[in-house]
Structures are given as structure tokens and as C-alpha cells.
mmCIF file of C-alpha atoms in Angstrom:
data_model
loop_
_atom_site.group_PDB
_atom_site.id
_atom_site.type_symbol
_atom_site.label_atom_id
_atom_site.label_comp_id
_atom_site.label_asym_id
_atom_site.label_seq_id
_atom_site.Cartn_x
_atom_site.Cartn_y
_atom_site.Cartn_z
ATOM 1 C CA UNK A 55 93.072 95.828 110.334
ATOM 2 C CA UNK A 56 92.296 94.721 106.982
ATOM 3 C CA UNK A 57 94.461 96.595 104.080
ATOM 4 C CA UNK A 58 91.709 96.883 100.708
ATOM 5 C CA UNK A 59 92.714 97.086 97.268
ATOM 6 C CA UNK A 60 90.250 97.899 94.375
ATOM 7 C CA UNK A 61 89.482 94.645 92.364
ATOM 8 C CA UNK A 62 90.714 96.049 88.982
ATOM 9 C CA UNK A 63 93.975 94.417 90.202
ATOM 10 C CA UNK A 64 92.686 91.383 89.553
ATOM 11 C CA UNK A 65 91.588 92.440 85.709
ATOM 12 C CA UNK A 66 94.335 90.275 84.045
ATOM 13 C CA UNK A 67 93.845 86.993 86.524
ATOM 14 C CA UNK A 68 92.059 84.666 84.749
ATOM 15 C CA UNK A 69 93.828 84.934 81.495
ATOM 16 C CA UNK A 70 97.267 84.208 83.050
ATOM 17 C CA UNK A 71 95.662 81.473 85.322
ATOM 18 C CA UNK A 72 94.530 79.904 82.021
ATOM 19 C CA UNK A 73 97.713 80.956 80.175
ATOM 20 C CA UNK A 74 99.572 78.487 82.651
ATOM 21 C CA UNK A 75 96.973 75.776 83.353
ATOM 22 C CA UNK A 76 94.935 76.983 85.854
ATOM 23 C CA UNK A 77 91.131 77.499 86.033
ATOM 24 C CA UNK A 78 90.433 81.130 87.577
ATOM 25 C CA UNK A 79 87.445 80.698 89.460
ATOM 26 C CA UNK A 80 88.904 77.208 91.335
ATOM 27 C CA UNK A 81 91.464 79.296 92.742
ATOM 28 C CA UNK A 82 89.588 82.131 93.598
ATOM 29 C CA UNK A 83 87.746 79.783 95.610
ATOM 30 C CA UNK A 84 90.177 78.343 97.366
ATOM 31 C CA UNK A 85 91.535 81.541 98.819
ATOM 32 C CA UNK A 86 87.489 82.792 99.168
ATOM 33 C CA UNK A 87 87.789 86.197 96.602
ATOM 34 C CA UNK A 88 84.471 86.817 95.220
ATOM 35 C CA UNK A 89 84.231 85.936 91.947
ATOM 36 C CA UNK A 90 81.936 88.817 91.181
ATOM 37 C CA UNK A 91 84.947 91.141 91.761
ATOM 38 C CA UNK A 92 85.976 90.014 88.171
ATOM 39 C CA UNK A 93 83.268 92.194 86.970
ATOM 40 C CA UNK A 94 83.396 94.983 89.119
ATOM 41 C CA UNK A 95 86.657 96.752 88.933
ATOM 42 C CA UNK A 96 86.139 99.438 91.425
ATOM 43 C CA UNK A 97 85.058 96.931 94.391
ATOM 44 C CA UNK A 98 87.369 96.727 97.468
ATOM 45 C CA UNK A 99 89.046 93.437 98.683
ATOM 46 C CA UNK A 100 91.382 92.370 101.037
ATOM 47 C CA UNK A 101 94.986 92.225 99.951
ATOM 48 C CA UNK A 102 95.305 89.173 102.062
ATOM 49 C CA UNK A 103 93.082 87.485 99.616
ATOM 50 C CA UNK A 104 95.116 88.557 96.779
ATOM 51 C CA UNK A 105 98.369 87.778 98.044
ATOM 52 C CA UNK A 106 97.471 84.025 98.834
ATOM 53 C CA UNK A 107 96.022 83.889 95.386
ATOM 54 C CA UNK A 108 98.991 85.101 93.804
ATOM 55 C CA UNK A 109 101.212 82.787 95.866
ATOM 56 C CA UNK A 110 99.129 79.148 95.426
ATOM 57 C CA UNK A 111 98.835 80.208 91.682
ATOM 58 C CA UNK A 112 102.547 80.445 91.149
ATOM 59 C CA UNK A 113 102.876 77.103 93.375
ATOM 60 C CA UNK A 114 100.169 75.120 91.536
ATOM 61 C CA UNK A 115 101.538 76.389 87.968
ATOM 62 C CA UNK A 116 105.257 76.100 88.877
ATOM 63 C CA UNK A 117 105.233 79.448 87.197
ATOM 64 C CA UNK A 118 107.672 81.722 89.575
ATOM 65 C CA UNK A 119 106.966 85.182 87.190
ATOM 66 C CA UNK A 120 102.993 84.723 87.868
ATOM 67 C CA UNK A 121 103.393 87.996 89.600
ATOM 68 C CA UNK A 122 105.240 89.366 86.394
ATOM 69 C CA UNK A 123 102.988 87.865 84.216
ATOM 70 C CA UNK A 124 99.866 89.867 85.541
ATOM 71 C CA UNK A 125 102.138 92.581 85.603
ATOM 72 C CA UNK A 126 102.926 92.635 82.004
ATOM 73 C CA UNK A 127 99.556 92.636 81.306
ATOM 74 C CA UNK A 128 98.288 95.776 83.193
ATOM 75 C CA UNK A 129 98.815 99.568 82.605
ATOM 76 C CA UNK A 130 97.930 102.641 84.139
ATOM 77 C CA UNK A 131 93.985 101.808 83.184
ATOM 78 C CA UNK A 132 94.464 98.992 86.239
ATOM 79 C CA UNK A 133 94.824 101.897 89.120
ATOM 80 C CA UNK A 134 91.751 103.282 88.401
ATOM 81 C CA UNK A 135 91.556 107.679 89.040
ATOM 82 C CA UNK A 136 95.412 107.220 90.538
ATOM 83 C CA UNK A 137 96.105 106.089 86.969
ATOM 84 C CA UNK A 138 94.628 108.916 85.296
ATOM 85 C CA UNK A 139 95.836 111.588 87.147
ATOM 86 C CA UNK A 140 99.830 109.403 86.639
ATOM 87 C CA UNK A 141 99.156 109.656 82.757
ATOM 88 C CA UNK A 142 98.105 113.353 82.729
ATOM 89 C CA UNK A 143 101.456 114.657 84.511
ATOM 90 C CA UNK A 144 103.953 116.806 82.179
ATOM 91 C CA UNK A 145 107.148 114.878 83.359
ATOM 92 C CA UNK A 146 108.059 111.600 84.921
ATOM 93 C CA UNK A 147 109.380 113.422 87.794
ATOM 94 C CA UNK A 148 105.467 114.639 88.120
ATOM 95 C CA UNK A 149 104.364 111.551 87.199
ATOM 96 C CA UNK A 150 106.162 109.679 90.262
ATOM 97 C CA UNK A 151 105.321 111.845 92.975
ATOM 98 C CA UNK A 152 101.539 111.592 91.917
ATOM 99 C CA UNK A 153 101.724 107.493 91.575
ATOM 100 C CA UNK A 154 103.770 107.798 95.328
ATOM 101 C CA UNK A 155 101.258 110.434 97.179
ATOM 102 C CA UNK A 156 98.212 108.714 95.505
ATOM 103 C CA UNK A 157 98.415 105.048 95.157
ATOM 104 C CA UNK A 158 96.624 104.480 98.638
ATOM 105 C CA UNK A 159 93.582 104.917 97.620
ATOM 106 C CA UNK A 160 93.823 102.484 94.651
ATOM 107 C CA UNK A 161 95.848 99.879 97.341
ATOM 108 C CA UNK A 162 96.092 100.687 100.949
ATOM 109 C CA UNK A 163 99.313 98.662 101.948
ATOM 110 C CA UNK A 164 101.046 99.827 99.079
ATOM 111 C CA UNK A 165 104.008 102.665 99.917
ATOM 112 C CA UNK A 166 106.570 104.642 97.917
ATOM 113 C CA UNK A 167 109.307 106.012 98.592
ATOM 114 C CA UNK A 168 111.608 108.229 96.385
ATOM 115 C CA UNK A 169 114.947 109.450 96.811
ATOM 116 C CA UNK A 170 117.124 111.194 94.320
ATOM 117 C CA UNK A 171 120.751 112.252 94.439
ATOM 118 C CA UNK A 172 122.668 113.432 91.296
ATOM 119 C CA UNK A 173 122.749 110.633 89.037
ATOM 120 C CA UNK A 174 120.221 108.192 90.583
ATOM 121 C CA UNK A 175 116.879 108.208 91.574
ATOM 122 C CA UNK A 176 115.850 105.003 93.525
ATOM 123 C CA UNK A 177 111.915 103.697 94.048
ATOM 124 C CA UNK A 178 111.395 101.355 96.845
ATOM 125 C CA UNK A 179 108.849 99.423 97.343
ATOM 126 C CA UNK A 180 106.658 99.200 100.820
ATOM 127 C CA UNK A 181 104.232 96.712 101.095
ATOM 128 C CA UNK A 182 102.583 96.325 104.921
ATOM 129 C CA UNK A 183 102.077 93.209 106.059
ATOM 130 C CA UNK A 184 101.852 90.437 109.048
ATOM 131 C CA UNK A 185 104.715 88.830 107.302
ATOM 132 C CA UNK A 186 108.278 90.531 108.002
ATOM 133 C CA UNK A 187 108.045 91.151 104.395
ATOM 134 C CA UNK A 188 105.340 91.195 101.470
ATOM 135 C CA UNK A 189 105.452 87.494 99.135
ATOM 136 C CA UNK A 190 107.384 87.543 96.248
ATOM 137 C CA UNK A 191 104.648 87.189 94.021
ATOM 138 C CA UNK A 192 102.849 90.409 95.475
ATOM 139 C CA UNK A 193 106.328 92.596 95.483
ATOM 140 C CA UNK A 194 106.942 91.263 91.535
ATOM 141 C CA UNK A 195 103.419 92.561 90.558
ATOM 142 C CA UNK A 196 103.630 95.837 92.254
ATOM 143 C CA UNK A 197 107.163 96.258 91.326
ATOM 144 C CA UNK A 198 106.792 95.180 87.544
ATOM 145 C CA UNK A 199 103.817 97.259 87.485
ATOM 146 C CA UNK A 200 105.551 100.253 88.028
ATOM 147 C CA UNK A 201 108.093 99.418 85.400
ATOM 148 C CA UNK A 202 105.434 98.977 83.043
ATOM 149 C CA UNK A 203 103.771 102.414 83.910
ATOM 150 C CA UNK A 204 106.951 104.272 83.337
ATOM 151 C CA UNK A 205 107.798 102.685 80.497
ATOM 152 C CA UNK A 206 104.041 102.934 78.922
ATOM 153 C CA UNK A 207 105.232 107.066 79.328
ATOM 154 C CA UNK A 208 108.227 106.766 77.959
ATOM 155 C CA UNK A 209 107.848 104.375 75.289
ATOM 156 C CA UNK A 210 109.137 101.014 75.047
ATOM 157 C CA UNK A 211 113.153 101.782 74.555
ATOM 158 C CA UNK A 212 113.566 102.530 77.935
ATOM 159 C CA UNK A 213 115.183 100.868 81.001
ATOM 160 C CA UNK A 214 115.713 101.034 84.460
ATOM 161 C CA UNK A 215 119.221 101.208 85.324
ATOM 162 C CA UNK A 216 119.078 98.848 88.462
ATOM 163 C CA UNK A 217 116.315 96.690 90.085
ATOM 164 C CA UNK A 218 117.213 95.014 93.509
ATOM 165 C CA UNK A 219 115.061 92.518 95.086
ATOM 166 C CA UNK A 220 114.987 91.280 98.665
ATOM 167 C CA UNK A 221 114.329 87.631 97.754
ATOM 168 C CA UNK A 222 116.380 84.820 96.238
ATOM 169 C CA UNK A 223 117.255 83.988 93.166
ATOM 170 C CA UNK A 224 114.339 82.186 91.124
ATOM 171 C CA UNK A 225 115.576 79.119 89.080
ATOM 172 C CA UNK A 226 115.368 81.398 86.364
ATOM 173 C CA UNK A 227 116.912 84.748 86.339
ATOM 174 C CA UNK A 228 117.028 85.632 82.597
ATOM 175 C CA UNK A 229 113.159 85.814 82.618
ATOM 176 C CA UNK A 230 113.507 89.245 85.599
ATOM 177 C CA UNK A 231 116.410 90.513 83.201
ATOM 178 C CA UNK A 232 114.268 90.057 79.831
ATOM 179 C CA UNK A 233 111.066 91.697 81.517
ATOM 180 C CA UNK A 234 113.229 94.789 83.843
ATOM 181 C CA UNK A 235 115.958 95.125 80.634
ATOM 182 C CA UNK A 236 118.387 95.680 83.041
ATOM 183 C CA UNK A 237 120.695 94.401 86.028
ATOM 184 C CA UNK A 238 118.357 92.278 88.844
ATOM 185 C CA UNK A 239 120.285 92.148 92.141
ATOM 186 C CA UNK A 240 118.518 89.329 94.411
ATOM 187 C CA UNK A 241 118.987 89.115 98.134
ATOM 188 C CA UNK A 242 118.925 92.647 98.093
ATOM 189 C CA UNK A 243 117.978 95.021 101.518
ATOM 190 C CA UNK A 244 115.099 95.962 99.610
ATOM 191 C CA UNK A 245 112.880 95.865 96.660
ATOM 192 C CA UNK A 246 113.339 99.291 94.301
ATOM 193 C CA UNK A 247 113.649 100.129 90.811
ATOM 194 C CA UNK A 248 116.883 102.564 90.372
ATOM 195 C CA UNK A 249 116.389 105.076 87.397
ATOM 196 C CA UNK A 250 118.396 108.237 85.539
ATOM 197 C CA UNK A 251 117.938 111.494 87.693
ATOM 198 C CA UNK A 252 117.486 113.046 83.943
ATOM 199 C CA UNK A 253 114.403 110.595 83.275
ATOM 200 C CA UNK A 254 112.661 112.479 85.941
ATOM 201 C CA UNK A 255 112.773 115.486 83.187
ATOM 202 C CA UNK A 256 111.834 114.120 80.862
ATOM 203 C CA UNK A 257 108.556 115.286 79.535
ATOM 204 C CA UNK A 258 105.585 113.377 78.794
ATOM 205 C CA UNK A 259 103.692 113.625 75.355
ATOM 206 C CA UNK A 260 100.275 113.356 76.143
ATOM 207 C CA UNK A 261 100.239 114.721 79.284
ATOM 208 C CA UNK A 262 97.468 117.590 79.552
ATOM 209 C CA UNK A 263 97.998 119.712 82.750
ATOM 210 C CA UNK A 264 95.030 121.070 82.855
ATOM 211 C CA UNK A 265 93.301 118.208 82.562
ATOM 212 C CA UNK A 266 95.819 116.694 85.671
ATOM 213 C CA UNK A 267 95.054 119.650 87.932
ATOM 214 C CA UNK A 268 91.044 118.641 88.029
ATOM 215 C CA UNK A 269 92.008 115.510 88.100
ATOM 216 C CA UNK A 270 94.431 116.395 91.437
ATOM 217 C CA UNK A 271 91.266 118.243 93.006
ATOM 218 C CA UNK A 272 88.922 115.105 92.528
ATOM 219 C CA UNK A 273 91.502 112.834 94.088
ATOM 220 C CA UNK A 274 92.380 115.199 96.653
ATOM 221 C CA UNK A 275 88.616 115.341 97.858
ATOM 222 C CA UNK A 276 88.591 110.873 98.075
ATOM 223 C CA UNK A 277 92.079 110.546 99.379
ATOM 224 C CA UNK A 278 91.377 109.754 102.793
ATOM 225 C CA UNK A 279 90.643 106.164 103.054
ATOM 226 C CA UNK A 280 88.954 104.059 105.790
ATOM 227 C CA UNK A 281 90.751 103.682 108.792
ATOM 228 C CA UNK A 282 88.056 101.897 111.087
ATOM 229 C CA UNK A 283 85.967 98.263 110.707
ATOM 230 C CA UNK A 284 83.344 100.361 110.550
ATOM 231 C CA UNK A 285 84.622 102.454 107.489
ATOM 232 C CA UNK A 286 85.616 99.764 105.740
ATOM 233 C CA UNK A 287 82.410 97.948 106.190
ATOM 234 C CA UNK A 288 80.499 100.487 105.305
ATOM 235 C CA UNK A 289 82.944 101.054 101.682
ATOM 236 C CA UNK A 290 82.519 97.620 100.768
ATOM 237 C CA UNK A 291 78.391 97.960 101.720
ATOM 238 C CA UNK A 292 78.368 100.702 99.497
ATOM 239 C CA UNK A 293 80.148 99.033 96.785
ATOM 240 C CA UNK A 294 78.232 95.629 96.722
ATOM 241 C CA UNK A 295 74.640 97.805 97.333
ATOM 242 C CA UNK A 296 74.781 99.053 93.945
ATOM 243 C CA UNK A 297 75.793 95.545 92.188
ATOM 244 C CA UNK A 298 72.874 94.133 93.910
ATOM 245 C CA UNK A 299 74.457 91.283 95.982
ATOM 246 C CA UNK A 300 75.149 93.174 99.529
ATOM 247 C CA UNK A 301 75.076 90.263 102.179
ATOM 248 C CA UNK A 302 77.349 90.073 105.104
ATOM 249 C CA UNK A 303 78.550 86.729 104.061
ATOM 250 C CA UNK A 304 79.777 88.478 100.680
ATOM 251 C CA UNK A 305 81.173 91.396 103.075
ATOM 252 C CA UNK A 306 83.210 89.029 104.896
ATOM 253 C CA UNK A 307 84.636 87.794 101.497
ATOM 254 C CA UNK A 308 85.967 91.229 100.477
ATOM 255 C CA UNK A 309 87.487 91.653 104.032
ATOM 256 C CA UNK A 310 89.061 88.398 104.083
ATOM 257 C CA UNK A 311 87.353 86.943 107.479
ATOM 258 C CA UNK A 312 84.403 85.617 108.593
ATOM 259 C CA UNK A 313 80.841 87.207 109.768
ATOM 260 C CA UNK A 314 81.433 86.314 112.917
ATOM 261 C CA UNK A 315 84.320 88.405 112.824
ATOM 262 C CA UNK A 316 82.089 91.138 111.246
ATOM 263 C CA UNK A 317 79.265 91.522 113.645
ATOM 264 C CA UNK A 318 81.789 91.315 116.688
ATOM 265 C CA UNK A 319 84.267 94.110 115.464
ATOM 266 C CA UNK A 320 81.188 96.327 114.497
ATOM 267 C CA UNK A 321 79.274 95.642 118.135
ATOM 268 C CA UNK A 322 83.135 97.194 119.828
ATOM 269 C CA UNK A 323 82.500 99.939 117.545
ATOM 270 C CA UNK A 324 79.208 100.550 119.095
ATOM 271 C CA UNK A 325 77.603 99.844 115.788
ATOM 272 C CA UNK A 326 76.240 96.792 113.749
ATOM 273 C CA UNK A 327 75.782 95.591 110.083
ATOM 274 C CA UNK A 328 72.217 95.651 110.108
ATOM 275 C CA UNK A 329 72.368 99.165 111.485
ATOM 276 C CA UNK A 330 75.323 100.095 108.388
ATOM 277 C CA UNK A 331 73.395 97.948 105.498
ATOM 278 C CA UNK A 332 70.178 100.311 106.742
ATOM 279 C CA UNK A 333 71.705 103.645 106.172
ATOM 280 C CA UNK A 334 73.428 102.479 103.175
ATOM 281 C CA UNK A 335 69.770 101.368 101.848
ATOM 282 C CA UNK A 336 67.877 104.786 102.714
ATOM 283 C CA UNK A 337 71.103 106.798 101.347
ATOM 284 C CA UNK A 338 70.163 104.510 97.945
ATOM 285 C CA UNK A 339 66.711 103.815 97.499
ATOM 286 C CA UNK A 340 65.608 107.669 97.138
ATOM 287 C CA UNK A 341 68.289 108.271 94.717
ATOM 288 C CA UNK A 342 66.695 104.647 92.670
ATOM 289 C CA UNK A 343 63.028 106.140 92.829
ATOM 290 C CA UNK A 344 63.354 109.122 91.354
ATOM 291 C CA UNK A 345 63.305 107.453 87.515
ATOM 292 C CA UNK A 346 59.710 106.188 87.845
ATOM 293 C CA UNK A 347 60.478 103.670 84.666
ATOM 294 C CA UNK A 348 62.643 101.683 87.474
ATOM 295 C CA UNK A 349 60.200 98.866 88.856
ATOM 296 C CA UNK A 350 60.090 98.711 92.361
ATOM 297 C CA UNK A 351 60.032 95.282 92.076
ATOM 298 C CA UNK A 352 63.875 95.726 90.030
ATOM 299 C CA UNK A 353 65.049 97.955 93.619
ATOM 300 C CA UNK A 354 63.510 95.330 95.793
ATOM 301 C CA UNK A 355 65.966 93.313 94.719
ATOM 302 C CA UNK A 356 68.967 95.254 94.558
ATOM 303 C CA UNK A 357 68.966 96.230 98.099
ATOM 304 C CA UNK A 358 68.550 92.843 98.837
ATOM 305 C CA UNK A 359 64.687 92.950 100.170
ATOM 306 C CA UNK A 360 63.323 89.484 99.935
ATOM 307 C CA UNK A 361 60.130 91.287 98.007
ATOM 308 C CA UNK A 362 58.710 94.607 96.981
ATOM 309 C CA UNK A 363 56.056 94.223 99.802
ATOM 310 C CA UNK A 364 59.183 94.061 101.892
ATOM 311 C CA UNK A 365 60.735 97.022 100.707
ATOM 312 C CA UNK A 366 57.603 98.837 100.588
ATOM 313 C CA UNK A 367 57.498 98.344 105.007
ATOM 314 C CA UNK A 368 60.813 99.021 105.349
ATOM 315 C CA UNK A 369 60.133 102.521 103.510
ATOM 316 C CA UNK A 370 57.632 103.520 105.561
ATOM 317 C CA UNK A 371 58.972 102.674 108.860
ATOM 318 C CA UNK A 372 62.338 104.628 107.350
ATOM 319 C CA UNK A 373 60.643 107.373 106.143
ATOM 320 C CA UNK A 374 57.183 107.728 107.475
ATOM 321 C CA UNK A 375 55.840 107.845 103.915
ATOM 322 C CA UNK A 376 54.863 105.095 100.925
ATOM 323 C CA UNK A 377 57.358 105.578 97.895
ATOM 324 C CA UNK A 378 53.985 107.007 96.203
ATOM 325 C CA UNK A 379 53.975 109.956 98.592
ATOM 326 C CA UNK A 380 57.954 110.424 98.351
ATOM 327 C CA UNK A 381 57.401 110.579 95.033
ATOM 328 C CA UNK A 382 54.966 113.104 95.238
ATOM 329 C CA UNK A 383 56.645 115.740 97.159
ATOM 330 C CA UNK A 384 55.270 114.441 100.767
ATOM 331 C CA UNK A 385 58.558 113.330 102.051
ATOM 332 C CA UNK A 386 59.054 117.145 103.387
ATOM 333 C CA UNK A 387 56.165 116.735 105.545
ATOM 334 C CA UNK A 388 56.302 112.997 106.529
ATOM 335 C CA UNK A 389 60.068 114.068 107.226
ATOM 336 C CA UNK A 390 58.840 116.705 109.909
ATOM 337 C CA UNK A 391 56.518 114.303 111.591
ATOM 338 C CA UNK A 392 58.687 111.411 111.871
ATOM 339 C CA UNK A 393 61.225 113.878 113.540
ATOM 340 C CA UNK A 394 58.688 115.085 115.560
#
């Protein structure tokens, strides 16, 4: 099954591809990410496709931090609602436990897990995978990320007191001891950042609880994530509906495979994209046609109709109305009938 994460990760890629000689949008091709996902923070892809990115970048620059680069870069804005609800907590203790319960549902092969004892408190770092373990590139942008969250709370002075990674010494180690400001252990048993137990009290300035408890309860209510082809089709349908580009060819870009793939996972599910992209369409269209200043001609072409007239068939065999009639309050009736 395909892990997602939401394309905000990708918010900082083209300026360190350019940064170290790249061009952004060759290598997005080359590992088939959308490039439209550069403008759409909130759209799901498939962490496969960022993980070969990351890795062929940092081959073709000869840049072994690319990972830490983009991690340098980001913040808590990159994580999306998980982010918000991180930066509203009233300690870093708080603050941990929400980035470790929540951060599936900004990246859904990404895993915490915390354990304290007196004087240390370690985070390691799970990323699932094919691979026995996660690319370097992949663990250095989710582990430096981290660093940089914590240390956007607690301000710039302070350090880890440990980081161990599971991979080999890069040629150079002074750059991981410059960007962690502390002691890098390579060829460790696993990837972690090791902090004070007495940063976990410490308290953080700006957070506003009540603010963080409504953020907690909207959270809460998207948490679960999709477990099924079919769920995670019908996310990334969703998604791609509303930028106007929904195509199962595009689909297949944000899971990482083909259509082929698509149409044959869907059909063991009992289901199929036509039947998904259909339910998707009538869930938006009468949400678009209630503002009667949006040309029909303008939602024709979001949903991905090849004309109005097109649309305009499709609603009536949906619906058993025209959009005129919807519009004017006969959908209750035509509703009945066609159920009839």
C-alpha cells in the first residue's frame, strides 16, 4: 500500500535544487511527482516519489546534506494543522507528544517514538518502508526537521544533547555537527535525537491553550487516514477535483504507479475510478452552483467535463433535474422521483 504525504513537504524543493545546480521541475520528472503539487500544499503524494527525489538530487548535486538543506528551510508552517496544533502547546513536553500522536496525518510512514528516563529523553525516528530502512536523505529531512521545530520553540540557543544515526559517516561530518550543535554518532542502531528531560518543561511563549484544545478537537475529527486503494483514491480525487486537473493519469502520479495499477486495485475492491471520480463530481458540483456568478462553463471545466453541454447531461442523468431546476428548489422533487 502506498504511504501519502501532503505536498507542503516539498515547499522548499526547488530553491535548494537551484541552490546546488539543479533544475526542479527536470527532477521532478524524472521520478514522475506532479509538478502542480508545488502549488498545492495540501495535495497527497506518494512518499516513494519523494524519497527517490530526495536521493537522485543529492546524487546528481554531490550534495550529501540535500535532506538537511530542505530541512533547514522548513518550520512548523510545512506540517500543515499538525504544525499548528505543535506551536500552540504550553511546553515542549506537550509539544512532542502532539507532533508524535499527530504527524500521520501530515505523513503516513512517519512514526515517533518517545522515551524518557531521568536525565534523557530520546526521539527515534520510524520511517516504513520496502527498504530494511528509510534513505538517508529521507531520515536527515525528517530528523533535521524535528530539530528545527524544537528549536523554532525554544529559540535558537538550544541543542540537542545527542543525535545518533543508523548510516555511515558522510565525507563530511562537521556539516551534521554545525546544523544538530551537538555530538552525531553514525552507524548507530537507530536514528533519534536525545534531549534534557528538563527541556520537556520547559514552557513555550506563545503557546495559547485554548487556542490548542480546538485545534486538538479539529484534528481529532481528520485523524484517521486512508487505509484502502479505494480511500486513498478517492483523497487524492478529492484533492485534484477542486484544482481542476482530476485525471487518472494525474492520480497515478500522486500514488506513485501506473493506471493500470489503478483501475485493477479498484475493480478487487469491487469499485472503479469512473464510479469514485462520479461521486466525487456530484458531492462538488452542487456545492459550485450555488454562487450563480460562477459560469457553468468555469465548472465544466473543473470537473474535468470536456464541455458545459457535457456537464449539463451528466447533471441530469445524476440528478434527474437541469442545474436551472436545482437551482430553483426542484432538486427535492426530482430527488423523490429519481429514487422512485
Amino acid at each position: 500500500m502506498t504511504d501519502l504525504i501532503r505536498s507542503a513537504s516539498l515547499t522548499y524543493y526547488p530553491e535548494v535544487a537551484r541552490s546546488v545546480g539543479l533544475d526542479p521541475k527536470q527532477m521532478m520528472r524524472k521520478v514522475r511527482l506532479p509538478l502542480a503539487c508545488l502549488d498545492t500544499p495540501d495535495i497527497p503524494i506518494a512518499v516513494s516519489g519523494l524519497r527517490r527525489l530526495l536521493e537522485l538530487s543529492a546524487e546528481a548535486s554531490g550534495a550529501e546534506d540535500f535532506g538537511l538543506r530542505l530541512a533547514e528551510r522548513g518550520g512548523l508552517t510545512n506540517f500543515g494543522s499538525v504544525g499548528l496544533i505543535v506551536r500552540e502547546q504550553a511546553t515542549i513536553g506537550d509539544a512532542i507528544d502532539a507532533f508524535s500522536r499527530f504527524i500521520h496525518v501530515h505523513h503516513e510512514g512517519m512514526k515517533l517514538d518517545v522515551t524518557r528516563n531521568k536525565t534523557t529523553v530520546t526521539i527515534t525516528l520510524r520511517l516504513r518502508g520496502r527498504q530494511p530502512s528509510a534513505p538517508r536523505q529521507s531520515i536527515d529531512m525528517a530528523l533535521g526537521s524535528i530539530h528545527r521545530i524544537i528549536q523554532s520553540l525554544l529559540g535558537h540557543d538550544w541543542r540537542p544533547q545527542e543525535v545518533h544515526l543508523h548510516y555511515p559517516p558522510p565525507r563530511d561530518r562537521k556539516r551534521y555537527r554545525e546544523f544538530f550543535g551537538c555530538s552525531v554518532t553514525f552507524n548507530a542502531g537507530d536514528d533519534a535525537i536525545l534531549l534534557s528531560a528538563h527541556d520537556m518543561d520547559r514552557r513555550i511563549p506563545s503557546a495559547h491553550p485554548l487556542i490548542a484544545s480546538y485545534l486538538r478537537k479539529r484534528i481529532e475529527a481528520i485523524e484517521t487516514r486512508p487505509a484502502s486503494w479505494e480511500q486513498k483514491v478517492d483523497e487524492v480525487v478529492r484533492a485534484l477535483l477542486a484544482t481542476g486537473d482530476c485525471t487518472v493519469e494525474r492520480v497515478a502520479e500522486h500514488l506513485a504507479c501506473t493506471r493500470r495499477t489503478i483501475h485493477r486495485r479498484l475493480a478487487e475492491a469491487g469499485t472503479s475510478f469512473s464510479a469514485i471520480l462520479d461521486a466525487r463530481r456530484a458531492e462538488l458540483v452542487t456545492q459550485l452552483i450555488e454562487d450563480p456568478a460562477r459560469p457553468l462553463a468555469a465548472i465544466a471545466t473543473q470537473l474535468g467535463f470536456s464541455a458545459q453541454s457535457a456537464m449539463a447531461r451528466w447533471f441530469r442523468t445524476r440528478f434527474g433535474c437541469t442545474i436551472t431546476e436545482w437551482r430553483r428548489g426542484v432538486r427535492l422533487h426530482a430527488s423523490t422521483a429519481t429514487a422512485a
